Coordinates of C-alpha atoms in Angstrom, one line a residue:
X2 CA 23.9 14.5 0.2
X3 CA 20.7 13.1 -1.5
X4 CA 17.3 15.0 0.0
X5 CA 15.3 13.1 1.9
X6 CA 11.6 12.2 0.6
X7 CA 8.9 11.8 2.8
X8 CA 6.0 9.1 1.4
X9 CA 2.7 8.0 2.2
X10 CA 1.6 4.5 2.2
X11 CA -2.2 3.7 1.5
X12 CA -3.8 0.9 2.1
X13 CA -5.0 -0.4 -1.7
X14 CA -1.1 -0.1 -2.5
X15 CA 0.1 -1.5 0.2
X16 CA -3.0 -4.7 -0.4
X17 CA -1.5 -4.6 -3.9
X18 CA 2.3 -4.4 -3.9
X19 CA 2.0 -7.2 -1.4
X20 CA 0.6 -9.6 -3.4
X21 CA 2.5 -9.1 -6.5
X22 CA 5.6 -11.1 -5.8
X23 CA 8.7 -13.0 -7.5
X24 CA 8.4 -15.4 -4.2
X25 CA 7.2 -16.1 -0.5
X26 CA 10.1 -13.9 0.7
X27 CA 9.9 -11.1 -2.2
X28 CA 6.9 -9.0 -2.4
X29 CA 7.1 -5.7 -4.5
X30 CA 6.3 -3.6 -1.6
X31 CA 9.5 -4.8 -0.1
X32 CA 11.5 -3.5 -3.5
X33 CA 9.3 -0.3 -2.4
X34 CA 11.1 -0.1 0.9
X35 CA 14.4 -0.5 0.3
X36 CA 14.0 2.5 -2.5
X37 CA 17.2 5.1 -1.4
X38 CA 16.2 8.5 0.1
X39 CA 12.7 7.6 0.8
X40 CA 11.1 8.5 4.5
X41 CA 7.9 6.0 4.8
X42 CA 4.3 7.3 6.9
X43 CA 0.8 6.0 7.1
X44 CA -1.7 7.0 9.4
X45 CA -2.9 4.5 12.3
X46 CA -5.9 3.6 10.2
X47 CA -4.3 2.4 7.5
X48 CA -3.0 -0.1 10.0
X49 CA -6.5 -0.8 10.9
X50 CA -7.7 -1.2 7.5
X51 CA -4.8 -3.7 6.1
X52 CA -5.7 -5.9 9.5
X53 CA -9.4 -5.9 8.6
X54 CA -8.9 -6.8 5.2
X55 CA -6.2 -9.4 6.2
X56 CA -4.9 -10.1 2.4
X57 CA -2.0 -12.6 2.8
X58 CA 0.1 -11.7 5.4
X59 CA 0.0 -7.6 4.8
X60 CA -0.7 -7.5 8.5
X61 CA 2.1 -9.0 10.0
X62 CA 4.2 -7.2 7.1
X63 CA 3.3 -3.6 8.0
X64 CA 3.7 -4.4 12.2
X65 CA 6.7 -5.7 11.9
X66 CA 8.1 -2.5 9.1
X67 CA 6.5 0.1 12.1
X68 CA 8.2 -1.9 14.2
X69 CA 11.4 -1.8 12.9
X70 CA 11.3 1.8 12.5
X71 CA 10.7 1.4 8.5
X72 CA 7.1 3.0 8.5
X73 CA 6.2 5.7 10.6
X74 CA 2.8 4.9 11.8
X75 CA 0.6 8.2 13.0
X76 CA -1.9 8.9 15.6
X77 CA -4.4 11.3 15.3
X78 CA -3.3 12.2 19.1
X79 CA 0.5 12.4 17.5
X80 CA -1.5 15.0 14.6
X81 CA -3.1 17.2 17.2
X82 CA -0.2 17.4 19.2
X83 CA 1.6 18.6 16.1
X84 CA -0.7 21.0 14.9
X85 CA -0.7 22.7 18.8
X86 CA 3.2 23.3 18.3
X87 CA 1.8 25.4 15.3
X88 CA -1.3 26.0 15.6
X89 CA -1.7 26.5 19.2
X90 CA -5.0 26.5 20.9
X91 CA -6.5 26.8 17.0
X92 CA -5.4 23.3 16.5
X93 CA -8.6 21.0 17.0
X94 CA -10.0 23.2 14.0
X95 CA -6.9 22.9 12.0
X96 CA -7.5 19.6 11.8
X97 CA -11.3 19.6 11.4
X98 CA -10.6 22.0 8.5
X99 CA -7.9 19.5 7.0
X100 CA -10.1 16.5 7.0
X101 CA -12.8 18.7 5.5
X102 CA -10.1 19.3 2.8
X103 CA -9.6 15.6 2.3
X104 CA -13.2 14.3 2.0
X105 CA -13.9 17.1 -0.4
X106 CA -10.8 16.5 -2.6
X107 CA -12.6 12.4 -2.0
X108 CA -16.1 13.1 -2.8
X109 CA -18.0 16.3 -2.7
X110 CA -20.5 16.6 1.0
X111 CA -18.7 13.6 2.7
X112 CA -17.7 15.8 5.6
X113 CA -21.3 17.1 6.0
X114 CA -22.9 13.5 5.7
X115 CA -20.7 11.7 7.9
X116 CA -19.1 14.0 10.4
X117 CA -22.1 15.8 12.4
X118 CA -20.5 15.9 16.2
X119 CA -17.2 17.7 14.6
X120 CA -19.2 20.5 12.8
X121 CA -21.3 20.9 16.2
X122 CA -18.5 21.6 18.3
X123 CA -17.3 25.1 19.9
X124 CA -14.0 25.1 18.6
X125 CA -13.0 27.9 20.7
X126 CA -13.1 25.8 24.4
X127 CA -12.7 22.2 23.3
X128 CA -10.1 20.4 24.3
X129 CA -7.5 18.0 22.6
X130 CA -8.8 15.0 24.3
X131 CA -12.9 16.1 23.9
X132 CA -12.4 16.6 20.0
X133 CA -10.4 13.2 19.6
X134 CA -13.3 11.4 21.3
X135 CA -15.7 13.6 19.0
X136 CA -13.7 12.6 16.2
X137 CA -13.5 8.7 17.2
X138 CA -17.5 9.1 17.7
X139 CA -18.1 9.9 14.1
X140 CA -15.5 7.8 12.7
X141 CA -17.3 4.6 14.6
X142 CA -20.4 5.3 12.9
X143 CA -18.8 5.7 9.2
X144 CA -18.3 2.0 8.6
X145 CA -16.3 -0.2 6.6
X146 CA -15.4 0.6 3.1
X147 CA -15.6 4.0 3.1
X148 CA -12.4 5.2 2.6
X149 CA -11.5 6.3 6.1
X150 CA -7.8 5.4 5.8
X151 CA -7.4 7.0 2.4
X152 CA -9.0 10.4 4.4
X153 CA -6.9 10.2 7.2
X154 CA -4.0 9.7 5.3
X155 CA -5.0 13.0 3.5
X156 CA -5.1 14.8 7.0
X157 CA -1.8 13.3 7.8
X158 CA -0.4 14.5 3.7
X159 CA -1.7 18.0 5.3
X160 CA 0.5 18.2 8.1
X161 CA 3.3 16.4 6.8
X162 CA 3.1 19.0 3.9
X163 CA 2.7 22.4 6.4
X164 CA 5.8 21.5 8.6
X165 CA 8.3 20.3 6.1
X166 CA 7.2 22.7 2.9
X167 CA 8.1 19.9 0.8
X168 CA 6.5 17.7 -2.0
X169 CA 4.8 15.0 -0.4
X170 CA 5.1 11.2 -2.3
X171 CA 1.6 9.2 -1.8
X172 CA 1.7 5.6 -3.1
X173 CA -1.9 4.7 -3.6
X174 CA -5.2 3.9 -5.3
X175 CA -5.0 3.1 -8.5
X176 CA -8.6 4.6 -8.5
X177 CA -7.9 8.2 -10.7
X178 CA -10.7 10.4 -9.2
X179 CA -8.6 9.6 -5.3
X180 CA -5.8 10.3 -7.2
X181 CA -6.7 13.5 -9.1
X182 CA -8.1 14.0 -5.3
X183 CA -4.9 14.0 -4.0
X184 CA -3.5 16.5 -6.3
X185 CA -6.2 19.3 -5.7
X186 CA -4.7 19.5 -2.2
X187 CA -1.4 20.9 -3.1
X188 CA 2.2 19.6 -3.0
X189 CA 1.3 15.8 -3.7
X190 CA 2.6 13.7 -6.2
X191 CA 1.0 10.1 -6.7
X192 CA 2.6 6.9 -7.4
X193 CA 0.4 4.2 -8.7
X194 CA 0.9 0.3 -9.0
X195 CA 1.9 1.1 -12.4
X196 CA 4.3 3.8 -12.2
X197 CA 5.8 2.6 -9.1
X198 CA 7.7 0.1 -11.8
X199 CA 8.8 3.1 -13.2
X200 CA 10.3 4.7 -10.4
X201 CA 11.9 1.9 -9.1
X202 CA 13.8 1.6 -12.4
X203 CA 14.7 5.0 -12.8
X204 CA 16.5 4.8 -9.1
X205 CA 18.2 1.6 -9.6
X206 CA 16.3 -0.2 -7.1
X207 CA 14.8 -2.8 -10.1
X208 CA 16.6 -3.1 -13.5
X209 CA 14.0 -4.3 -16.6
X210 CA 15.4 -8.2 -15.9
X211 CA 14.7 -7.9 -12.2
X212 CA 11.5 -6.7 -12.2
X213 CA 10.0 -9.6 -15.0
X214 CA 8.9 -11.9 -12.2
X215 CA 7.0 -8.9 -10.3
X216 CA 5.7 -7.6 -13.8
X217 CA 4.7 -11.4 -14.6
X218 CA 3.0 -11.5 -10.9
X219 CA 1.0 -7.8 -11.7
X220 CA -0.5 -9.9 -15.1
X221 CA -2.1 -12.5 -13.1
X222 CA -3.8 -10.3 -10.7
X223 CA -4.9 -8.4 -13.3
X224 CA -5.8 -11.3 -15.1
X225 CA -7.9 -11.9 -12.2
X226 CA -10.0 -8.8 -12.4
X227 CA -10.3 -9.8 -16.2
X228 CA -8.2 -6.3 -16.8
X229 CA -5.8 -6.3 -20.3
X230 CA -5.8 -2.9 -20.8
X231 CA -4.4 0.4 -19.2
X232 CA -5.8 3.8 -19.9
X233 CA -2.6 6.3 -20.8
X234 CA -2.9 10.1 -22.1
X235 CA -1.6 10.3 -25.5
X236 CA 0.8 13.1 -26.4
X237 CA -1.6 15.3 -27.8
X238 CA -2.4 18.7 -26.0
X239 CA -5.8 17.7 -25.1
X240 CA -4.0 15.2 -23.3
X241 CA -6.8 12.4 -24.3
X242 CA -7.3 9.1 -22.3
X243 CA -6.6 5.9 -24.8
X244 CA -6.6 2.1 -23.4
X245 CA -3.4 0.0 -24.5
X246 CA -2.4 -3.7 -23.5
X247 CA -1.0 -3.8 -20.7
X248 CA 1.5 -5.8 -22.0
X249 CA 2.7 -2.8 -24.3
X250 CA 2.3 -0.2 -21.9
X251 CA 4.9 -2.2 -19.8
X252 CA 7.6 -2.5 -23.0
X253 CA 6.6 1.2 -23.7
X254 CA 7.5 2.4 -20.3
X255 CA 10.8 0.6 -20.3
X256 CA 11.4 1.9 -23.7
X257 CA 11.1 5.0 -22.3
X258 CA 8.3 6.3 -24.6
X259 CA 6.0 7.0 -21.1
X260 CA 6.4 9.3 -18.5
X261 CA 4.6 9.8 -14.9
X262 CA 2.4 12.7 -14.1
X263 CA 1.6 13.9 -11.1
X264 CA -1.4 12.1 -10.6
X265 CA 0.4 9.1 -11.2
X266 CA -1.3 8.7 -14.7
X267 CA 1.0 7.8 -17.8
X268 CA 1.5 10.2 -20.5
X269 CA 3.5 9.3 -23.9
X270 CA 6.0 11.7 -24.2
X271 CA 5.8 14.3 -27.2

């Protein structure tokens, strides 16, 4: 019996996937879904962020894959309640010490600049329902485009990681400080717009021919953001950082001449 995986969506990669497409009723994101093995989470505000930013109809996609069951969509109510089955009454600083986790492994003082009522509190009498408003206090005064989804998807990561001791799949940014972010937490491995081709052709889910209408789509939005070349780690020890056309990265990869690392960066093999 294949082992279950347990993945995190994000909101760039979800934006993304959504808009590279071989058609109206084909979307890459849905060749994500349908990958075998593969449980599917985001947190709530991920939700919140794809309906604000309203790219297509992302939206109505992700409502109606909670819906269905596909994603499992997470409260920070359902991540409290979690962390007092192991934490016990330690939980509301369990997860005030995770989210410091995640807006360090994001930017350096983030937790300090943006979340004053959480470090104020007495963690030893507040309640569940007291820190969540606390928490839903500071959160309304951080603002838009600040990465709140990406950090409460790192909380969630946390948790997800502490009660299932397994390695934790995130599909996100293609930004590589979030992702080398990511990685300083612990058992994360990232999956980029890039390598995600990768891995769905190495479980069968895309074969090289399939894939050329999605790969074709991925061109013109990068055309769009004037982008022709991807930065890939050479196979030297130093590991150094060259940019190549995107157009051979792509044959390269399904030559087999690239392989993912855990950040999600590319690496020529050796």
């Amino acid at each position: 019996m294949t082992k279950e995986k347990y993945a995190l969506l994000d909101t760039d990669f979800i934006s993304k996937t959504h808009l590279i497409r071989k058609d109206d009723q084909n979307k890459m994101i849905d060749r994500i879904m349908e990958m075998q093995g593969y449980r599917f989470y985001c947190h709530e505000q991920i939700k919140i962020e794809i309906a604000r930013h309203n790219i297509g109809n992302s939206p109505e996609w992700l409502n109606a894959k909670i819906s269905d069951g596909s994603v499992h969509c997470v409260t920070d109510e359902e991540i409290i309640d979690d962390l007092h089955t192991i934490y016990f009454g330690s939980a509301e600083a369990m997860y005030a010490s995770m989210l410091r986790n995640g807006c360090e492994a994001y930017k350096k003082g983030y937790f300090e600049e943006n979340f004053a009522r959480l470090q104020a509190l007495d963690y030893s009498t507040i309640s569940g329902d007291s820190f969540l408003q606390e928490l839903e206090a500071d959160c309304g005064e951080i603002g838009e485009g600040k990465n709140l989804g990406e950090l409460k998807n790192y909380v969630l990561f946390q948790i997800l990681s502490t009660k299932l001791g397994e390695q934790i799949y995130i599909f996100c940014s293609d930004d590589k400080n979030a992702r080398n972010g990511i990685v300083s937490l612990g058992r994360a491995r990232c999956i980029s717009v890039l390598s995600a081709f990768m891995l769905l052709n190495k479980g069968g889910t895309l074969s090289r021919e399939d894939a050329d209408p999605y790969i074709q789509a991925y061109f013109e939005e990068l055309r769009k953001r004037n982008q022709t070349m991807f930065r890939v780690h050479d196979a030297s020890k130093e590991m150094q950082m060259r940019k190549v056309p995107c157009e051979q990265v792509i044959e390269e990869m399904y030559a087999g001449k690239l392989e993912v690392l855990q950040n999600g960066n590319l690496r020529y093999k050796q």
